[in-house]
Amino acid sequence: MIITDYCMPGMTGYDLLKKIKESKYFKDIPVVIMSSENVPSRINRCLEEGAEEFFLKPVQLSDVNKLRPHLMKGRCKEEDQPNNKRKGMEEIVNSPGRTRSRYNEGLEVVLSQ
């Protein structure tokens, strides 16, 4: 699951969402966008483009509870993957050297798709 703010330097959450949904590698990852600005047209556009949820800040516990079905859906897909692919993903996620630069590298991959 990817959780992002709508307002970011250099791009909006909508722009990131479009890149993710256009990517053959990342299109099935659930995306949740949040913002402190209640702009209905922005919210609707993100949901129509494929965001699973759009939360207004401050995020409430009831909002967080809405994430459970999306997490469970991802878990089922993960369990259906061939073992070698799943193991490779687990190694990446659990590697001890995860840093902000790795996050940025991953983001660059998404944006270059």
mmCIF file of N, CA and C in Angstrom, residues 42-78:
data_model
loop_
_atom_site.group_PDB
_atom_site.id
_atom_site.type_symbol
_atom_site.label_atom_id
_atom_site.label_comp_id
_atom_site.label_asym_id
_atom_site.label_seq_id
_atom_site.Cartn_x
_atom_site.Cartn_y
_atom_site.Cartn_z
ATOM 1 N N ARG A 42 -10.999 17.699 -6.432
ATOM 2 C CA ARG A 42 -9.702 17.019 -6.284
ATOM 3 C C ARG A 42 -9.911 15.600 -5.743
ATOM 4 N N ILE A 43 -10.748 15.486 -4.734
ATOM 5 C CA ILE A 43 -11.024 14.182 -4.125
ATOM 6 C C ILE A 43 -11.645 13.241 -5.155
ATOM 7 N N ASN A 44 -12.661 13.721 -5.861
ATOM 8 C CA ASN A 44 -13.343 12.893 -6.870
ATOM 9 C C ASN A 44 -12.398 12.468 -7.982
ATOM 10 N N ARG A 45 -11.546 13.382 -8.426
ATOM 11 C CA ARG A 45 -10.611 13.069 -9.506
ATOM 12 C C ARG A 45 -9.648 11.955 -9.082
ATOM 13 N N CYS A 46 -9.160 12.026 -7.856
ATOM 14 C CA CYS A 46 -8.242 10.989 -7.360
ATOM 15 C C CYS A 46 -8.944 9.639 -7.238
ATOM 16 N N LEU A 47 -10.155 9.650 -6.728
ATOM 17 C CA LEU A 47 -10.903 8.393 -6.589
ATOM 18 C C LEU A 47 -11.243 7.804 -7.953
ATOM 19 N N GLU A 48 -11.593 8.662 -8.906
ATOM 20 C CA GLU A 48 -11.902 8.178 -10.261
ATOM 21 C C GLU A 48 -10.665 7.613 -10.948
ATOM 22 N N GLU A 49 -9.498 8.152 -10.636
ATOM 23 C CA GLU A 49 -8.251 7.683 -11.248
ATOM 24 C C GLU A 49 -7.774 6.368 -10.632
ATOM 25 N N GLY A 50 -8.339 5.998 -9.472
ATOM 26 C CA GLY A 50 -7.987 4.701 -8.908
ATOM 27 C C GLY A 50 -7.489 4.704 -7.477
ATOM 28 N N ALA A 51 -7.513 5.854 -6.803
ATOM 29 C CA ALA A 51 -7.131 5.862 -5.383
ATOM 30 C C ALA A 51 -8.142 5.027 -4.604
ATOM 31 N N GLU A 52 -7.653 4.228 -3.683
ATOM 32 C CA GLU A 52 -8.542 3.397 -2.870
ATOM 33 C C GLU A 52 -9.318 4.256 -1.885
ATOM 34 N N GLU A 53 -8.638 5.254 -1.322
ATOM 35 C CA GLU A 53 -9.250 6.147 -0.339
ATOM 36 C C GLU A 53 -8.640 7.533 -0.494
ATOM 37 N N PHE A 54 -9.370 8.530 -0.027
ATOM 38 C CA PHE A 54 -8.853 9.901 0.070
ATOM 39 C C PHE A 54 -9.240 10.394 1.452
ATOM 40 N N PHE A 55 -8.251 10.627 2.301
ATOM 41 C CA PHE A 55 -8.507 11.044 3.678
ATOM 42 C C PHE A 55 -8.219 12.523 3.843
ATOM 43 N N LEU A 56 -9.060 13.169 4.642
ATOM 44 C CA LEU A 56 -8.806 14.550 5.027
ATOM 45 C C LEU A 56 -8.055 14.548 6.347
ATOM 46 N N LYS A 57 -7.059 15.416 6.445
ATOM 47 C CA LYS A 57 -6.293 15.538 7.679
ATOM 48 C C LYS A 57 -7.009 16.496 8.618
ATOM 49 N N PRO A 58 -6.909 16.288 9.900
ATOM 50 C CA PRO A 58 -6.183 15.196 10.541
ATOM 51 C C PRO A 58 -6.912 13.871 10.343
ATOM 52 N N VAL A 59 -6.145 12.839 10.083
ATOM 53 C CA VAL A 59 -6.700 11.506 9.846
ATOM 54 C C VAL A 59 -7.272 10.964 11.156
ATOM 55 N N GLN A 60 -8.449 10.395 11.060
ATOM 56 C CA GLN A 60 -9.147 9.847 12.227
ATOM 57 C C GLN A 60 -8.950 8.326 12.293
ATOM 58 N N LEU A 61 -9.183 7.770 13.455
ATOM 59 C CA LEU A 61 -9.090 6.319 13.622
ATOM 60 C C LEU A 61 -10.052 5.599 12.677
ATOM 61 N N SER A 62 -11.228 6.171 12.473
ATOM 62 C CA SER A 62 -12.194 5.555 11.551
ATOM 63 C C SER A 62 -11.634 5.499 10.129
ATOM 64 N N ASP A 63 -10.811 6.490 9.757
ATOM 65 C CA ASP A 63 -10.159 6.463 8.445
ATOM 66 C C ASP A 63 -9.162 5.311 8.375
ATOM 67 N N VAL A 64 -8.362 5.185 9.398
ATOM 68 C CA VAL A 64 -7.346 4.129 9.431
ATOM 69 C C VAL A 64 -8.009 2.754 9.353
ATOM 70 N N ASN A 65 -9.148 2.607 10.003
ATOM 71 C CA ASN A 65 -9.865 1.327 9.966
ATOM 72 C C ASN A 65 -10.329 0.971 8.555
ATOM 73 N N LYS A 66 -10.521 1.959 7.699
ATOM 74 C CA LYS A 66 -10.924 1.702 6.313
ATOM 75 C C LYS A 66 -9.807 1.054 5.497
ATOM 76 N N LEU A 67 -8.591 1.087 6.006
ATOM 77 C CA LEU A 67 -7.454 0.533 5.265
ATOM 78 C C LEU A 67 -7.376 -0.988 5.347
ATOM 79 N N ARG A 68 -7.947 -1.560 6.382
ATOM 80 C CA ARG A 68 -7.829 -3.012 6.605
ATOM 81 C C ARG A 68 -8.230 -3.843 5.374
ATOM 82 N N PRO A 69 -9.399 -3.611 4.762
ATOM 83 C CA PRO A 69 -9.752 -4.444 3.591
ATOM 84 C C PRO A 69 -8.740 -4.325 2.452
ATOM 85 N N HIS A 70 -8.175 -3.131 2.277
ATOM 86 C CA HIS A 70 -7.195 -2.940 1.204
ATOM 87 C C HIS A 70 -5.900 -3.686 1.522
ATOM 88 N N LEU A 71 -5.533 -3.700 2.786
ATOM 89 C CA LEU A 71 -4.339 -4.444 3.190
ATOM 90 C C LEU A 71 -4.559 -5.941 3.041
ATOM 91 N N MET A 72 -5.728 -6.402 3.408
ATOM 92 C CA MET A 72 -6.032 -7.831 3.299
ATOM 93 C C MET A 72 -6.084 -8.264 1.837
ATOM 94 N N LYS A 73 -6.621 -7.400 0.977
ATOM 95 C CA LYS A 73 -6.677 -7.709 -0.452
ATOM 96 C C LYS A 73 -5.261 -7.869 -0.999
ATOM 97 N N GLY A 74 -4.365 -6.991 -0.601
ATOM 98 C CA GLY A 74 -2.974 -7.082 -1.028
ATOM 99 C C GLY A 74 -2.305 -8.330 -0.493
ATOM 100 N N ARG A 75 -2.658 -8.722 0.697
ATOM 101 C CA ARG A 75 -2.083 -9.926 1.308
ATOM 102 C C ARG A 75 -2.489 -11.170 0.521
ATOM 103 N N CYS A 76 -3.743 -11.228 0.097
ATOM 104 C CA CYS A 76 -4.210 -12.377 -0.693
ATOM 105 C C CYS A 76 -3.462 -12.453 -2.016
ATOM 106 N N LYS A 77 -3.266 -11.320 -2.679
ATOM 107 C CA LYS A 77 -2.536 -11.314 -3.945
ATOM 108 C C LYS A 77 -1.103 -11.764 -3.727
ATOM 109 N N GLU A 78 -0.505 -11.300 -2.628
ATOM 110 C CA GLU A 78 0.873 -11.660 -2.319
ATOM 111 C C GLU A 78 1.007 -13.165 -2.133
#
